[in-house]
């Protein structure tokens, strides 16, 4: 299964219908598709507050001006509680930091993506590139990079694939991001009872990309006042109130 690199394991489990992708390419493709279909994006625009009229959110206030809308969907990931606080909504959610390194033009690359379960590291070949990522660091949204955690990912990868031809990268090549974590591991998807035109969507933890399409479908159904295609009681945004 891995013709180019040595694999130092007793065995593994193959999930033949699992698949993987390049998240950056996916986002670019979706972005271009939506733009060419009339969706307007306001990038690098930070929500700083809201205006309310009775049971409705009437305006979102940003650093680039105010925007009105009939309906508002808040999907600000690990920053969701910071944004909902402007509306008086407390949400139990914290950030779980993870790191990744992407190696370009790897001479002898993996042919299969793999989860190194014991070390909680994900290995993803992307064409001739290779990404390795992992760790769950609970240290808020402002903490600096912990190089020890990144070294642990690299060490695990080298332990499983001893002759993988990659060297530990310089710090500017190390990426990190935050997974939005709810206490029960389930996302928050749905309306908040305080407002008639507000939908929250977030808290997808380690599966935000995998669950994005299904979440988008549910949000579209909720905003459109349709019956949702599945029972969403478990995702109730007020389940901890
Ligand atoms: C190392 C790592 C590996 C991962 N691997 C996988 C994987 O293999 N598969 C998978 O499915 N998921 C994976 N995830 C998880 C996935 O990235 C998240 O679940 C997903 O990004 C959550 O999506 P989101 O849209 O809710 O939040 P985000 O992607 O965090 O997006 C929230 C957006 O809101 C913006 N924002 C925040 N505050 C404001 C504000 N005040 N005003 C305006 N905008 C604001 C942010 O800038 C950001 O663009 C991984 C995460 C990490 C860190």
CSV table of C-alpha atoms and ligand atoms in Angstrom, one decimal:
chain,number,residue,atom,x,y,z
A,1,UNK,CA,0.0,0.0,0.0
A,2,UNK,CA,2.9,2.3,0.5
A,3,UNK,CA,5.4,1.5,-2.3
A,4,UNK,CA,7.7,4.4,-1.7
A,5,UNK,CA,8.2,4.6,2.1
A,6,UNK,CA,8.9,2.1,4.9
A,7,UNK,CA,6.0,1.7,7.3
A,8,UNK,CA,6.9,0.8,10.9
A,9,UNK,CA,3.6,-0.6,12.1
A,10,UNK,CA,2.1,-4.0,13.0
A,11,UNK,CA,-1.0,-3.3,11.1
A,12,UNK,CA,-3.8,-0.8,10.3
A,13,UNK,CA,-7.4,-0.5,9.4
A,14,UNK,CA,-8.3,0.5,5.8
A,15,UNK,CA,-11.4,2.5,5.2
A,16,UNK,CA,-11.8,2.2,1.4
A,17,UNK,CA,-14.6,4.9,1.2
A,18,UNK,CA,-12.7,7.5,3.2
A,19,UNK,CA,-11.5,10.4,1.2
A,20,UNK,CA,-9.4,13.5,1.6
A,21,UNK,CA,-8.9,16.9,-0.1
A,22,UNK,CA,-6.9,20.0,-0.1
A,23,UNK,CA,-8.8,22.5,2.1
A,24,UNK,CA,-7.4,25.6,0.5
A,25,UNK,CA,-8.3,24.4,-3.0
A,26,UNK,CA,-11.8,23.5,-1.8
A,27,UNK,CA,-12.3,27.0,-0.3
A,28,UNK,CA,-11.0,28.7,-3.4
A,29,UNK,CA,-13.3,26.7,-5.6
A,30,UNK,CA,-16.4,27.4,-3.4
A,31,UNK,CA,-15.4,31.1,-3.2
A,32,UNK,CA,-15.1,31.5,-7.0
A,33,UNK,CA,-18.3,29.5,-7.6
A,34,UNK,CA,-20.3,31.7,-5.2
A,35,UNK,CA,-18.8,34.9,-6.4
A,36,UNK,CA,-19.7,34.1,-10.0
A,37,UNK,CA,-23.2,33.3,-8.8
A,38,UNK,CA,-23.7,36.7,-7.3
A,39,UNK,CA,-22.7,36.2,-3.7
A,40,UNK,CA,-20.9,39.3,-2.3
A,41,UNK,CA,-18.0,38.7,0.2
A,42,UNK,CA,-16.7,41.4,2.6
A,43,UNK,CA,-13.3,40.0,3.5
A,44,UNK,CA,-11.2,41.2,6.5
A,45,UNK,CA,-14.3,42.8,8.0
A,46,UNK,CA,-14.7,42.3,11.8
A,47,UNK,CA,-18.1,42.2,13.6
A,48,UNK,CA,-18.0,44.7,16.5
A,49,UNK,CA,-21.6,44.7,17.5
A,50,UNK,CA,-25.3,44.6,16.5
A,51,UNK,CA,-28.4,46.7,16.6
A,52,UNK,CA,-31.7,45.1,17.7
A,53,UNK,CA,-35.3,46.0,17.1
A,54,UNK,CA,-37.6,44.1,19.4
A,55,UNK,CA,-37.1,40.4,18.7
A,56,UNK,CA,-35.0,41.0,15.6
A,57,UNK,CA,-31.4,41.7,14.9
A,58,UNK,CA,-31.6,44.7,12.6
A,59,UNK,CA,-28.0,45.5,11.8
A,60,UNK,CA,-24.5,44.1,12.2
A,61,UNK,CA,-21.9,46.7,13.0
A,62,UNK,CA,-18.4,46.1,11.6
A,63,UNK,CA,-15.1,47.9,11.3
A,64,UNK,CA,-16.0,48.6,7.7
A,65,UNK,CA,-19.5,49.9,8.2
A,66,UNK,CA,-23.0,48.6,9.1
A,67,UNK,CA,-25.0,46.0,7.2
A,68,UNK,CA,-28.7,45.3,7.4
A,69,UNK,CA,-30.3,42.0,6.5
A,70,UNK,CA,-33.5,40.0,6.9
A,71,UNK,CA,-31.7,37.1,8.5
A,72,UNK,CA,-28.4,36.7,10.2
A,73,UNK,CA,-26.3,33.5,10.4
A,74,UNK,CA,-23.4,33.6,12.9
A,75,UNK,CA,-20.7,31.1,12.1
A,76,UNK,CA,-17.5,32.5,13.6
A,77,UNK,CA,-15.9,29.3,14.7
A,78,UNK,CA,-13.9,29.5,17.9
A,79,UNK,CA,-14.9,33.2,18.2
A,80,UNK,CA,-18.6,32.4,18.2
A,81,UNK,CA,-19.1,33.1,22.0
A,82,UNK,CA,-17.2,36.4,21.6
A,83,UNK,CA,-19.6,37.5,18.8
A,84,UNK,CA,-22.8,36.2,20.4
A,85,UNK,CA,-21.9,38.0,23.6
A,86,UNK,CA,-22.7,41.3,21.8
A,87,UNK,CA,-26.3,40.0,21.6
A,88,UNK,CA,-26.3,38.9,25.3
A,89,UNK,CA,-26.0,35.2,24.3
A,90,UNK,CA,-23.6,33.1,26.4
A,91,UNK,CA,-22.4,30.0,24.6
A,92,UNK,CA,-20.2,27.3,26.2
A,93,UNK,CA,-17.4,26.9,23.6
A,94,UNK,CA,-13.6,27.0,23.7
A,95,UNK,CA,-10.8,26.8,21.2
A,96,UNK,CA,-8.7,23.7,20.7
A,97,UNK,CA,-5.5,24.6,19.0
A,98,UNK,CA,-3.9,22.2,16.4
A,99,UNK,CA,-0.8,22.5,14.3
A,100,UNK,CA,0.2,21.3,10.9
A,101,UNK,CA,3.2,21.3,8.6
A,102,UNK,CA,3.0,21.0,4.8
A,103,UNK,CA,6.0,19.7,2.9
A,104,UNK,CA,6.2,20.5,-0.8
A,105,UNK,CA,7.4,18.2,-3.6
A,106,UNK,CA,8.1,15.2,-1.4
A,107,UNK,CA,10.4,13.0,-3.4
A,108,UNK,CA,9.0,9.7,-1.9
A,109,UNK,CA,5.6,10.4,-0.6
A,110,UNK,CA,2.8,8.5,1.0
A,111,UNK,CA,0.1,7.0,-1.2
A,112,UNK,CA,-2.5,6.7,1.5
A,113,UNK,CA,-3.7,9.3,4.1
A,114,UNK,CA,-3.4,7.9,7.6
A,115,UNK,CA,-4.4,8.6,11.2
A,116,UNK,CA,-1.5,7.6,13.5
A,117,UNK,CA,-4.0,6.7,16.2
A,118,UNK,CA,-1.6,6.2,19.2
A,119,UNK,CA,0.0,9.7,18.6
A,120,UNK,CA,-3.2,11.4,17.3
A,121,UNK,CA,-1.5,12.6,14.1
A,122,UNK,CA,-3.0,12.9,10.7
A,123,UNK,CA,-0.9,12.3,7.6
A,124,UNK,CA,-2.3,13.6,4.3
A,125,UNK,CA,-0.6,13.3,0.9
A,126,UNK,CA,-1.9,16.1,-1.4
A,127,UNK,CA,-0.5,15.4,-4.8
A,128,UNK,CA,3.3,15.7,-4.4
A,129,UNK,CA,2.9,17.6,-1.1
A,130,UNK,CA,2.5,16.0,2.3
A,131,UNK,CA,0.7,17.5,5.3
A,132,UNK,CA,1.1,16.2,8.9
A,133,UNK,CA,-1.0,17.7,11.7
A,134,UNK,CA,-2.4,17.1,15.1
A,135,UNK,CA,-2.5,17.9,18.8
A,136,UNK,CA,-5.3,19.5,20.8
A,137,UNK,CA,-4.0,22.3,22.9
A,138,UNK,CA,-6.4,24.1,25.2
A,139,UNK,CA,-4.7,27.5,25.6
A,140,UNK,CA,-7.2,30.1,24.5
A,141,UNK,CA,-7.0,32.1,21.3
A,142,UNK,CA,-3.9,34.3,22.0
A,143,UNK,CA,-1.3,31.8,23.0
A,144,UNK,CA,2.0,31.5,21.1
A,145,UNK,CA,3.2,28.5,19.2
A,146,UNK,CA,4.4,25.6,21.4
A,147,UNK,CA,7.3,24.2,19.3
A,148,UNK,CA,7.4,21.0,21.5
A,149,UNK,CA,3.9,20.1,20.3
A,150,UNK,CA,5.0,20.5,16.7
A,151,UNK,CA,8.1,18.5,17.3
A,152,UNK,CA,6.0,15.7,18.8
A,153,UNK,CA,3.9,15.5,15.5
A,154,UNK,CA,7.1,15.3,13.4
A,155,UNK,CA,8.6,12.7,15.7
A,156,UNK,CA,5.5,10.5,15.5
A,157,UNK,CA,5.5,10.8,11.7
A,158,UNK,CA,9.2,9.7,11.6
A,159,UNK,CA,8.5,6.9,14.0
A,160,UNK,CA,5.8,5.4,11.7
A,161,UNK,CA,7.5,6.3,8.4
A,162,UNK,CA,11.3,6.1,9.3
A,163,UNK,CA,12.7,7.0,5.8
A,164,UNK,CA,10.2,9.7,4.9
A,165,UNK,CA,12.4,12.3,3.2
A,166,UNK,CA,11.4,15.4,5.1
A,167,UNK,CA,13.2,17.6,7.6
A,168,UNK,CA,11.7,19.6,10.5
A,169,UNK,CA,10.6,22.9,9.0
A,170,UNK,CA,11.4,26.5,9.9
A,171,UNK,CA,8.9,28.1,12.3
A,172,UNK,CA,7.3,30.3,9.6
A,173,UNK,CA,6.3,27.2,7.7
A,174,UNK,CA,4.3,25.9,10.7
A,175,UNK,CA,0.5,26.5,10.6
A,176,UNK,CA,-1.9,26.5,13.5
A,177,UNK,CA,-5.6,26.9,13.8
A,178,UNK,CA,-8.4,26.6,16.4
A,179,UNK,CA,-11.1,24.0,16.5
A,180,UNK,CA,-14.4,25.2,18.1
A,181,UNK,CA,-15.2,22.8,21.0
A,182,UNK,CA,-18.5,22.5,22.8
A,183,UNK,CA,-18.7,20.5,26.0
A,184,UNK,CA,-20.5,17.5,24.5
A,185,UNK,CA,-18.6,17.6,21.2
A,186,UNK,CA,-21.7,18.3,19.2
A,187,UNK,CA,-22.2,21.5,17.2
A,188,UNK,CA,-24.6,24.3,17.9
A,189,UNK,CA,-27.0,24.6,14.9
A,190,UNK,CA,-30.3,26.4,15.0
A,191,UNK,CA,-32.2,29.5,16.0
A,192,UNK,CA,-31.9,31.2,19.3
A,193,UNK,CA,-35.2,31.8,21.1
A,194,UNK,CA,-34.4,35.4,21.9
A,195,UNK,CA,-34.5,36.5,18.2
A,196,UNK,CA,-36.7,35.7,15.2
A,197,UNK,CA,-34.1,36.2,12.6
A,198,UNK,CA,-30.9,34.8,14.1
A,199,UNK,CA,-29.3,31.4,13.4
A,200,UNK,CA,-26.1,30.1,15.0
A,201,UNK,CA,-23.8,27.5,13.4
A,202,UNK,CA,-20.6,26.4,15.0
A,203,UNK,CA,-18.8,24.1,17.4
A,204,UNK,CA,-17.9,21.4,14.9
A,205,UNK,CA,-14.6,20.6,16.7
A,206,UNK,CA,-12.4,18.4,14.6
A,207,UNK,CA,-15.0,17.8,11.8
A,208,UNK,CA,-15.9,21.2,10.6
A,209,UNK,CA,-14.9,20.6,7.1
A,210,UNK,CA,-16.4,17.1,6.9
A,211,UNK,CA,-19.7,18.4,8.3
A,212,UNK,CA,-19.8,21.6,6.3
A,213,UNK,CA,-22.0,20.5,3.5
A,214,UNK,CA,-24.6,18.9,5.8
A,215,UNK,CA,-24.5,21.9,8.1
A,216,UNK,CA,-25.0,24.3,5.2
A,217,UNK,CA,-28.0,22.3,4.1
A,218,UNK,CA,-29.5,22.4,7.6
A,219,UNK,CA,-28.8,26.2,8.0
A,220,UNK,CA,-30.5,26.8,4.6
A,221,UNK,CA,-33.5,24.8,5.7
A,222,UNK,CA,-33.7,26.6,9.1
A,223,UNK,CA,-33.4,30.1,7.5
A,224,UNK,CA,-35.9,29.2,4.9
A,225,UNK,CA,-38.4,28.0,7.5
A,226,UNK,CA,-38.5,24.5,6.0
A,227,UNK,CA,-38.6,21.2,7.9
A,228,UNK,CA,-35.0,20.1,8.5
A,229,UNK,CA,-33.9,17.0,6.8
A,230,UNK,CA,-32.9,15.5,10.2
A,231,UNK,CA,-33.8,15.9,13.8
A,232,UNK,CA,-31.6,18.7,15.1
A,233,UNK,CA,-32.6,18.6,18.8
A,234,UNK,CA,-29.1,17.4,19.8
A,235,UNK,CA,-27.6,20.6,18.3
A,236,UNK,CA,-29.9,22.9,20.3
A,237,UNK,CA,-28.0,26.2,20.8
A,238,UNK,CA,-29.6,26.7,24.2
A,239,UNK,CA,-29.0,23.1,25.6
A,240,UNK,CA,-26.7,24.4,28.4
A,241,UNK,CA,-29.0,27.2,29.6
B,1,LIG,C1,-4.9,21.2,12.8
B,1,LIG,C2,-6.3,21.0,12.4
B,1,LIG,C3,-6.7,20.0,11.6
B,1,LIG,C4,-8.0,19.8,11.2
B,1,LIG,N1,-8.4,18.8,10.4
B,1,LIG,C5,-9.7,18.6,10.1
B,1,LIG,C6,-10.1,17.5,9.2
B,1,LIG,O1,-9.2,16.7,8.8
B,1,LIG,N2,-11.4,17.4,8.9
B,1,LIG,C7,-12.3,18.3,9.3
B,1,LIG,O2,-13.5,18.1,9.0
B,1,LIG,N3,-12.0,19.3,10.2
B,1,LIG,C8,-10.7,19.5,10.5
B,1,LIG,N4,-10.4,20.5,11.4
B,1,LIG,C9,-11.4,21.3,12.0
B,1,LIG,C10,-12.0,22.4,11.2
B,1,LIG,O3,-10.9,23.2,10.7
B,1,LIG,C11,-13.0,23.2,12.0
B,1,LIG,O4,-14.0,22.4,12.5
B,1,LIG,C12,-13.6,24.2,11.1
B,1,LIG,O5,-12.7,25.2,10.6
B,1,LIG,C13,-14.7,25.0,11.8
B,1,LIG,O6,-15.4,25.8,10.8
B,1,LIG,P1,-16.1,27.1,11.2
B,1,LIG,O7,-16.5,27.7,9.9
B,1,LIG,O8,-17.2,26.9,12.2
B,1,LIG,O9,-15.0,28.1,11.9
B,1,LIG,P2,-13.7,28.7,11.3
B,1,LIG,O10,-13.2,27.9,10.1
B,1,LIG,O11,-12.8,29.0,12.4
B,1,LIG,O12,-14.2,30.1,10.6
B,1,LIG,C14,-14.6,31.1,11.5
B,1,LIG,C15,-14.4,32.4,10.7
B,1,LIG,O13,-15.0,33.5,11.5
B,1,LIG,C16,-14.1,34.6,11.4
B,1,LIG,N5,-14.4,35.5,12.6
B,1,LIG,C17,-14.1,35.3,13.9
B,1,LIG,N6,-14.5,36.4,14.6
B,1,LIG,C18,-15.1,37.3,13.7
B,1,LIG,C19,-15.6,38.6,13.8
B,1,LIG,N7,-15.7,39.2,15.0
B,1,LIG,N8,-16.1,39.2,12.7
B,1,LIG,C20,-16.0,38.6,11.5
B,1,LIG,N9,-15.5,37.3,11.3
B,1,LIG,C21,-15.0,36.7,12.4
B,1,LIG,C22,-12.7,34.0,11.5
B,1,LIG,O14,-11.8,34.9,11.0
B,1,LIG,C23,-12.9,32.8,10.6
B,1,LIG,O15,-12.7,33.1,9.3
B,1,LIG,C24,-9.0,20.7,11.7
B,1,LIG,C25,-8.6,21.8,12.5
B,1,LIG,C26,-7.3,22.0,12.9
B,1,LIG,C27,-6.9,23.1,13.7
